[in-house]
Amino acid sequence: MGVATVTSTTGEAGANTVKGAGGPAQLEVRGVTKAFPGCLANDDISFRIEPGEIHALLGENGAGKSTLVKIIYGVLQADEGELIWEGKPVTIASPHDAREMGIGLVFQHFSLFETMTVLENIALAMNDVRDMDALRKQVLEVEKTYGLPLDPDRHVYTLSVGERQRIEIVRCLLQNPKLLILDEPTSVLTPQEVEKLFETLRRLADEGCAILYISHKLHEVKALCQKATVLRGGKVVGGCDPREETAKSMAEMMIGQKLTAPDRGKSREFGDVRLAVSNLSLESDEQFGTDLKGINLEVRGGEIMGVAGVAGNGQNELFRALAGETEQQAAPDSIKIDGKSVAHFGPRRRRRLGATFVPEERNGHGAVPDMSLSENGFLTAFRRMALSARGLIREVPTKSFADNIIKTFDVRTTGSGAEAGSLSGGNLQKFIVGREILQDPGVLVISQPTWGVDAGAASAIHQALLDLAAKGTAVLVISQDLDEIYAICDSVVVMAEGKMSKPRPMADVSIEEIGLLMGGLHDLEGNATPANNTQLEGGRVGQA
Amino acid sequence: MVRLEPRRQHSQAMVYLSPVLAILMTLVVGGIIFAFMGKNPFDALYTFFILPINNSYGISELFVKATPLVIIAVGLAMGFRANVWNIGAEGQLTMGAIFGGGLALYFHDSESVLLLPAMFVLGALGGAFWGAIPALLRTRFNANEILTSLMLTYVATLFLSFLVHGPWRNPEGFNFPESRPFPDAGLLPIIFEGSRVHLGTAVAVFVVIAGWLLLSKSVIGFQLRVVGKAPQAARHVGFRQKRMVWFTLLLGGALAGLAGLFEVSGPIGQLQPSISPGYGFTAIIVAFLGRLHPVGILFGGLIMALTYLGGELAQITLGLPNAVTGLFQGILLFFLLASDVLTKYRIRFGSIAAKGRTA
């Protein structure tokens, strides 16, 4: 039922929607193969994008999407195969060449200078700039045409993430691209910002610009794209029209197997409050960080609470404050674990009380990449699992703890002696999550549990978190992925600009409301009548 | 065309091969330099590297020279593992010699068997004290320990110079800038009759074993490595970097101080303005030559000791300047750091079509 039939993407499929069909494709990729030492990243990949087409490139992490994009953008050269641009075979030797030809790329991670203005950042990325005034005019014109409001003289560090992305897009549009590539563009946007971005992209496509859209958010692909090419293990495994598929059927094409939704069990009873944060305010340790302002939350035993929000709104600072990593101490009694004030405790004493933590960044934060899995198991668990005695490492229990994680959480590796850095993202994440869960924590704080993780590993991690909560642990999940929050959380809070909304049960909060809260409309929760009432009619906001 | 290609995993083989490669390259370049100086390169290299150790006395001298290098380098390696860059071991060595040696001078009539152990303790304390200053400056004021520890070296050597020119000068020494000779109770026993190999050499072997245990088997050694490899992960689990700064500088200082004491109560037997031909600096090279691993350092120490012996011999038999020793040590470090690139990258020959300019 759900699985899509595999159709050739190199043929005329999808011509019904695309203006340029019949003529030469904007870009045709023919038999592209690229090998890295020990892995075939792209294996005979072929597909075509017509002018004016919005084409999705789907695939899990490691499916070869980034490699393919780098080849198209001239960062890498294919070992075999060719690129046909407007009907002619081309060699794209560098990103400079790619830009000259009319290929624009909006990176997932922005490359902007925080202390420079928007205009200066744009000028830096152009192939050659002679006249700043002329450039300013061009920028303003592009912004007007595509509905991308942005003050050219603002400094980047004052901008929101969505605004920063606009800089990247304006940069590309100034080059009059014929093909615009976007790599996971919405991972940092609120739902409302996503809708705005889609409007811009649709307008661009109407003008004949081809768009290659890379995402793993399938409902977005469904809403935006007319064609999709699905990659798995470096190969094209199929193509489809996303509008005729369901998110589930596309996900199954991506991972090549049936997807099972996490089993949430029966509606759970919640126990006592195990993690309590009251009026937590803390200045960020980082120069352009977000200060925490009066955070309140309570997570009960058995409850999974989600912290939603656009990246950079204080989530990292919240995580560090809870894990005890901050230089400054929080006010006394502002953080309690099982009723005990821990604000003045370091990470080790918090862990001794039964709290465990999984940071967002795996390499270098959650794990030491060039240490073995055994040593990485020891890293956070040596006290709780009694892996040391008299100041010495107990080799045997240390190894068997790591082996136990590997077995219980199905970590694919050569063994507990393998370096953490040699594992794929999903496997390392399973190891780290497993390491904390096997310590049988009373409180687990986990940041971006499935960031950059393949769908199979993600669903295993979700299930593990649900099982953990079912045993009475209080789980706090900090995530930018609303789908994830909807899939596993019992309640949700939203962070914006270092402030936090009141907790709401998952069952009676709509995605629109969360979106508004992500945009920083905390006033909605107050008693006062919100200023712009009209915005609210769609949602069911309010305790008014 | 030759290019470097990143390896997927660090090459374990290259970790061990790169010092060997560096030594070979040093020999080649050293030979070329000798040729330019008008010497037969093969004769010169033979004089430098083989002649010093082709008899049992030469080998025993190798141990004498290697002893301070190994002791200091093990301490420094602990710090380098934790990204604490103590460059001032020479000064800590000097302070150890002053503290421990001072005790011997104060009790210059003593015949007590307790004198020597007390000198050990004071020597280690002196070095640790000199290491504590950069530790304090780093942890309190975030002052770079590379600069502070290095500058303190000059303070220590000038202080020693002041002492032996002034208050501690031997009253029966005809105004030479030297202290009294240490009493017999303050001299290290010789282990091998007829050589200068002293108790310190045995201590060096013990330090290597203890250092290896500390680094690879203990929790604190684990913390050191985590702080060095992934500071953020260390913060995440509450391994405090400041504690590691203190620990490594105190330990490194204490070991350097001990090495300094061994020099003055062993081969030298008194305090002089100059008590070390730069052991504290050479030990930095030894630490890296030994891959920051205590057992590797044992071998690295022997190799660097050889450059000292070879340098002396080259001075005598070939009339080469003493600077040749420093030159060899420098070239070796240079090639060592250069060949380390091969643990992370492999060399590929052959061209690739239209290599992209990087954006």
Short mmCIF file of N, CA, C and O in Angstrom, two decimals, chain A residues 352-429:
data_model
loop_
_atom_site.label_atom_id
_atom_site.label_comp_id
_atom_site.label_asym_id
_atom_site.label_seq_id
_atom_site.Cartn_x
_atom_site.Cartn_y
_atom_site.Cartn_z
N ARG A 352 25.56 12.02 40.29
CA ARG A 352 25.48 11.12 41.44
C ARG A 352 24.05 11.07 41.99
O ARG A 352 23.62 10.06 42.55
N LEU A 353 23.32 12.18 41.81
CA LEU A 353 21.93 12.20 42.27
C LEU A 353 20.99 11.49 41.30
O LEU A 353 19.78 11.44 41.53
N GLY A 354 21.53 10.98 40.22
CA GLY A 354 20.69 10.21 39.32
C GLY A 354 20.25 10.95 38.07
O GLY A 354 19.36 10.49 37.36
N ALA A 355 20.88 12.09 37.79
CA ALA A 355 20.55 12.78 36.55
C ALA A 355 21.58 12.41 35.50
O ALA A 355 22.77 12.28 35.81
N THR A 356 21.14 12.20 34.27
CA THR A 356 22.10 12.02 33.18
C THR A 356 21.73 12.96 32.05
O THR A 356 20.60 13.46 31.98
N PHE A 357 22.71 13.20 31.17
CA PHE A 357 22.56 14.24 30.16
C PHE A 357 23.12 13.76 28.83
O PHE A 357 24.14 13.08 28.80
N VAL A 358 22.44 14.12 27.76
CA VAL A 358 22.96 13.84 26.42
C VAL A 358 23.00 15.15 25.65
O VAL A 358 21.95 15.71 25.34
N PRO A 359 24.18 15.67 25.36
CA PRO A 359 24.25 16.94 24.64
C PRO A 359 23.95 16.77 23.16
O PRO A 359 23.93 15.65 22.64
N GLU A 360 23.72 17.90 22.50
CA GLU A 360 23.38 17.88 21.08
C GLU A 360 24.55 17.37 20.24
O GLU A 360 24.39 16.53 19.38
N GLU A 361 25.73 17.91 20.52
CA GLU A 361 26.91 17.57 19.71
C GLU A 361 27.49 16.25 20.21
O GLU A 361 27.75 16.11 21.40
N ARG A 362 27.62 15.30 19.31
CA ARG A 362 28.15 14.01 19.72
C ARG A 362 29.67 14.05 19.84
O ARG A 362 30.22 13.72 20.88
N ASN A 363 30.32 14.46 18.73
CA ASN A 363 31.78 14.40 18.70
C ASN A 363 32.37 15.55 19.50
O ASN A 363 32.17 16.71 19.17
N GLY A 364 33.07 15.21 20.55
CA GLY A 364 33.76 16.24 21.31
C GLY A 364 32.96 16.79 22.48
O GLY A 364 33.50 17.49 23.31
N HIS A 365 31.67 16.49 22.54
CA HIS A 365 30.88 16.95 23.68
C HIS A 365 30.27 15.75 24.42
O HIS A 365 30.51 15.54 25.58
N GLY A 366 29.53 14.95 23.69
CA GLY A 366 28.95 13.75 24.30
C GLY A 366 29.94 12.60 24.32
O GLY A 366 29.83 11.69 25.13
N ALA A 367 30.88 12.64 23.40
CA ALA A 367 31.86 11.56 23.30
C ALA A 367 33.19 12.14 22.85
O ALA A 367 33.23 13.21 22.26
N VAL A 368 34.26 11.44 23.15
CA VAL A 368 35.59 11.85 22.69
C VAL A 368 35.90 11.02 21.45
O VAL A 368 36.05 9.80 21.55
N PRO A 369 35.97 11.66 20.27
CA PRO A 369 36.02 10.89 19.03
C PRO A 369 37.22 9.95 18.95
O PRO A 369 37.07 8.84 18.45
N ASP A 370 38.40 10.36 19.41
CA ASP A 370 39.51 9.41 19.23
C ASP A 370 39.83 8.62 20.51
O ASP A 370 40.96 8.26 20.76
N MET A 371 38.79 8.35 21.27
CA MET A 371 38.92 7.36 22.33
C MET A 371 38.00 6.18 22.00
O MET A 371 37.03 6.33 21.25
N SER A 372 38.29 5.04 22.59
CA SER A 372 37.52 3.85 22.26
C SER A 372 36.12 3.94 22.88
O SER A 372 35.86 4.76 23.76
N LEU A 373 35.23 3.08 22.43
CA LEU A 373 33.89 3.05 22.99
C LEU A 373 33.94 2.67 24.47
O LEU A 373 33.17 3.18 25.28
N SER A 374 34.84 1.77 24.83
CA SER A 374 35.02 1.42 26.24
C SER A 374 35.28 2.66 27.07
O SER A 374 34.64 2.91 28.09
N GLU A 375 36.26 3.45 26.60
CA GLU A 375 36.62 4.66 27.34
C GLU A 375 35.49 5.67 27.34
O GLU A 375 35.26 6.37 28.32
N ASN A 376 34.75 5.72 26.23
CA ASN A 376 33.63 6.65 26.17
C ASN A 376 32.48 6.21 27.07
O ASN A 376 31.71 7.04 27.55
N GLY A 377 32.37 4.91 27.29
CA GLY A 377 31.38 4.43 28.25
C GLY A 377 31.78 4.84 29.66
O GLY A 377 30.97 5.31 30.45
N PHE A 378 33.06 4.69 29.93
CA PHE A 378 33.61 5.05 31.24
C PHE A 378 33.39 6.53 31.53
O PHE A 378 33.12 6.93 32.67
N LEU A 379 33.47 7.34 30.45
CA LEU A 379 33.47 8.80 30.57
C LEU A 379 32.38 9.34 31.50
O LEU A 379 32.66 10.11 32.41
N THR A 380 31.13 8.93 31.28
CA THR A 380 30.07 9.49 32.11
C THR A 380 29.58 8.51 33.17
O THR A 380 28.84 8.88 34.06
N ALA A 381 29.96 7.24 33.03
CA ALA A 381 29.31 6.23 33.87
C ALA A 381 30.19 5.67 34.98
O ALA A 381 29.75 4.83 35.74
N PHE A 382 31.45 6.17 35.09
CA PHE A 382 32.37 5.45 35.98
C PHE A 382 31.95 5.50 37.43
O PHE A 382 32.20 4.57 38.18
N ARG A 383 31.25 6.57 37.83
CA ARG A 383 30.82 6.62 39.22
C ARG A 383 29.60 5.73 39.43
O ARG A 383 29.58 4.85 40.27
N ARG A 384 28.59 5.99 38.59
CA ARG A 384 27.31 5.31 38.81
C ARG A 384 27.40 3.81 38.59
O ARG A 384 26.71 3.03 39.24
N MET A 385 28.25 3.41 37.63
CA MET A 385 28.35 1.99 37.33
C MET A 385 29.55 1.35 38.04
O MET A 385 29.91 0.21 37.73
N ALA A 386 30.18 2.11 38.93
CA ALA A 386 31.33 1.59 39.71
C ALA A 386 32.39 0.99 38.79
O ALA A 386 32.82 -0.14 38.95
N LEU A 387 32.80 1.77 37.81
CA LEU A 387 33.80 1.28 36.86
C LEU A 387 35.22 1.64 37.29
O LEU A 387 36.18 1.31 36.61
N SER A 388 35.34 2.33 38.43
CA SER A 388 36.67 2.62 38.93
C SER A 388 36.75 2.21 40.39
O SER A 388 35.74 2.14 41.09
N ALA A 389 37.97 1.90 40.81
CA ALA A 389 38.18 1.57 42.21
C ALA A 389 39.55 2.07 42.62
O ALA A 389 40.52 1.89 41.89
N ARG A 390 39.63 2.71 43.74
CA ARG A 390 40.87 3.28 44.26
C ARG A 390 41.61 4.08 43.19
O ARG A 390 42.82 3.98 43.03
N GLY A 391 40.87 4.88 42.45
CA GLY A 391 41.51 5.77 41.48
C GLY A 391 41.98 5.09 40.21
O GLY A 391 42.56 5.73 39.35
N LEU A 392 41.73 3.80 40.10
CA LEU A 392 42.14 3.10 38.89
C LEU A 392 40.91 2.65 38.09
O LEU A 392 39.83 2.43 38.64
N ILE A 393 41.12 2.55 36.78
CA ILE A 393 40.05 2.09 35.90
C ILE A 393 39.92 0.58 36.03
O ILE A 393 40.92 -0.14 35.93
N ARG A 394 38.71 0.09 36.27
CA ARG A 394 38.50 -1.37 36.30
C ARG A 394 38.21 -1.82 34.87
O ARG A 394 37.13 -1.61 34.35
N GLU A 395 39.21 -2.45 34.28
CA GLU A 395 39.14 -2.74 32.84
C GLU A 395 37.96 -3.65 32.48
O GLU A 395 37.25 -3.41 31.51
N VAL A 396 37.77 -4.71 33.26
CA VAL A 396 36.79 -5.72 32.86
C VAL A 396 35.35 -5.18 32.90
O VAL A 396 34.64 -5.26 31.89
N PRO A 397 34.92 -4.61 34.03
CA PRO A 397 33.55 -4.06 34.02
C PRO A 397 33.39 -2.91 33.03
O PRO A 397 32.31 -2.74 32.45
N THR A 398 34.47 -2.14 32.79
CA THR A 398 34.38 -1.04 31.83
C THR A 398 34.08 -1.58 30.44
O THR A 398 33.21 -1.08 29.73
N LYS A 399 34.80 -2.63 30.08
CA LYS A 399 34.58 -3.21 28.76
C LYS A 399 33.19 -3.85 28.67
O LYS A 399 32.48 -3.68 27.69
N SER A 400 32.79 -4.52 29.74
CA SER A 400 31.51 -5.21 29.63
C SER A 400 30.35 -4.21 29.66
O SER A 400 29.30 -4.46 29.05
N PHE A 401 30.54 -3.05 30.31
CA PHE A 401 29.50 -2.02 30.24
C PHE A 401 29.34 -1.54 28.79
O PHE A 401 28.22 -1.45 28.28
N ALA A 402 30.49 -1.29 28.13
CA ALA A 402 30.42 -0.85 26.73
C ALA A 402 29.80 -1.94 25.86
O ALA A 402 28.96 -1.66 25.00
N ASP A 403 30.21 -3.19 26.09
CA ASP A 403 29.63 -4.29 25.32
C ASP A 403 28.13 -4.38 25.51
O ASP A 403 27.37 -4.65 24.57
N ASN A 404 27.71 -4.12 26.74
CA ASN A 404 26.29 -4.17 27.06
C ASN A 404 25.51 -3.09 26.30
O ASN A 404 24.43 -3.34 25.75
N ILE A 405 26.09 -1.87 26.25
CA ILE A 405 25.44 -0.80 25.49
C ILE A 405 25.32 -1.21 24.03
O ILE A 405 24.27 -1.09 23.40
N ILE A 406 26.44 -1.73 23.50
CA ILE A 406 26.48 -2.09 22.08
C ILE A 406 25.41 -3.14 21.77
O ILE A 406 24.70 -3.05 20.77
N LYS A 407 25.26 -4.09 22.69
CA LYS A 407 24.31 -5.17 22.45
C LYS A 407 22.87 -4.68 22.63
O LYS A 407 22.02 -4.87 21.77
N THR A 408 22.61 -4.01 23.76
CA THR A 408 21.24 -3.59 24.07
C THR A 408 20.71 -2.61 23.04
O THR A 408 19.53 -2.63 22.71
N PHE A 409 21.57 -1.72 22.56
CA PHE A 409 21.08 -0.66 21.68
C PHE A 409 21.48 -0.90 20.23
O PHE A 409 21.38 0.00 19.41
N ASP A 410 21.93 -2.11 19.92
CA ASP A 410 22.20 -2.49 18.55
C ASP A 410 23.12 -1.47 17.86
O ASP A 410 22.81 -0.96 16.79
N VAL A 411 24.23 -1.18 18.51
CA VAL A 411 25.20 -0.25 17.92
C VAL A 411 26.06 -1.02 16.93
O VAL A 411 26.68 -2.01 17.29
N ARG A 412 26.05 -0.57 15.68
CA ARG A 412 26.85 -1.28 14.65
C ARG A 412 28.28 -0.79 14.71
O ARG A 412 28.57 0.35 14.37
N THR A 413 29.16 -1.67 15.15
CA THR A 413 30.57 -1.30 15.27
C THR A 413 31.40 -2.57 15.30
O THR A 413 30.87 -3.67 15.42
N THR A 414 32.70 -2.40 15.19
CA THR A 414 33.58 -3.57 15.22
C THR A 414 33.80 -4.07 16.64
O THR A 414 34.38 -5.13 16.84
N GLY A 415 33.37 -3.32 17.63
CA GLY A 415 33.53 -3.78 19.01
C GLY A 415 33.82 -2.62 19.95
O GLY A 415 33.95 -1.47 19.51
N SER A 416 33.94 -2.92 21.24
CA SER A 416 34.10 -1.85 22.21
C SER A 416 35.47 -1.18 22.12
O SER A 416 35.71 -0.15 22.73
N GLY A 417 36.38 -1.75 21.33
CA GLY A 417 37.68 -1.12 21.16
C GLY A 417 37.71 -0.10 20.04
O GLY A 417 38.68 0.61 19.87
N ALA A 418 36.63 -0.01 19.25
CA ALA A 418 36.59 0.91 18.12
C ALA A 418 36.57 2.35 18.61
O ALA A 418 35.99 2.65 19.65
N GLU A 419 37.23 3.24 17.87
CA GLU A 419 37.18 4.65 18.22
C GLU A 419 35.78 5.19 17.98
O GLU A 419 35.13 4.87 16.98
N ALA A 420 35.32 6.05 18.91
CA ALA A 420 33.97 6.61 18.77
C ALA A 420 33.82 7.35 17.45
O ALA A 420 32.77 7.30 16.82
N GLY A 421 34.89 8.03 17.03
CA GLY A 421 34.82 8.81 15.80
C GLY A 421 34.63 7.98 14.56
O GLY A 421 34.29 8.50 13.50
N SER A 422 34.87 6.66 14.64
CA SER A 422 34.72 5.84 13.45
C SER A 422 33.28 5.39 13.24
O SER A 422 32.95 4.81 12.22
N LEU A 423 32.41 5.65 14.22
CA LEU A 423 31.01 5.24 14.08
C LEU A 423 30.23 6.26 13.27
O LEU A 423 30.54 7.45 13.30
N SER A 424 29.18 5.80 12.60
CA SER A 424 28.30 6.74 11.92
C SER A 424 27.54 7.52 12.99
O SER A 424 27.45 7.10 14.14
N GLY A 425 26.99 8.65 12.56
CA GLY A 425 26.28 9.51 13.51
C GLY A 425 25.20 8.78 14.27
O GLY A 425 25.09 8.88 15.50
N GLY A 426 24.39 7.99 13.56
CA GLY A 426 23.29 7.30 14.20
C GLY A 426 23.77 6.27 15.22
O GLY A 426 23.21 6.15 16.30
N ASN A 427 24.82 5.56 14.87
CA ASN A 427 25.32 4.54 15.77
C ASN A 427 25.97 5.14 17.01
O ASN A 427 25.79 4.65 18.12
N LEU A 428 26.70 6.23 16.81
CA LEU A 428 27.32 6.88 17.96
C LEU A 428 26.23 7.44 18.88
O LEU A 428 26.32 7.35 20.11
N GLN A 429 25.18 8.00 18.26
CA GLN A 429 24.10 8.55 19.08
C GLN A 429 23.42 7.44 19.88
O GLN A 429 23.09 7.61 21.05
#
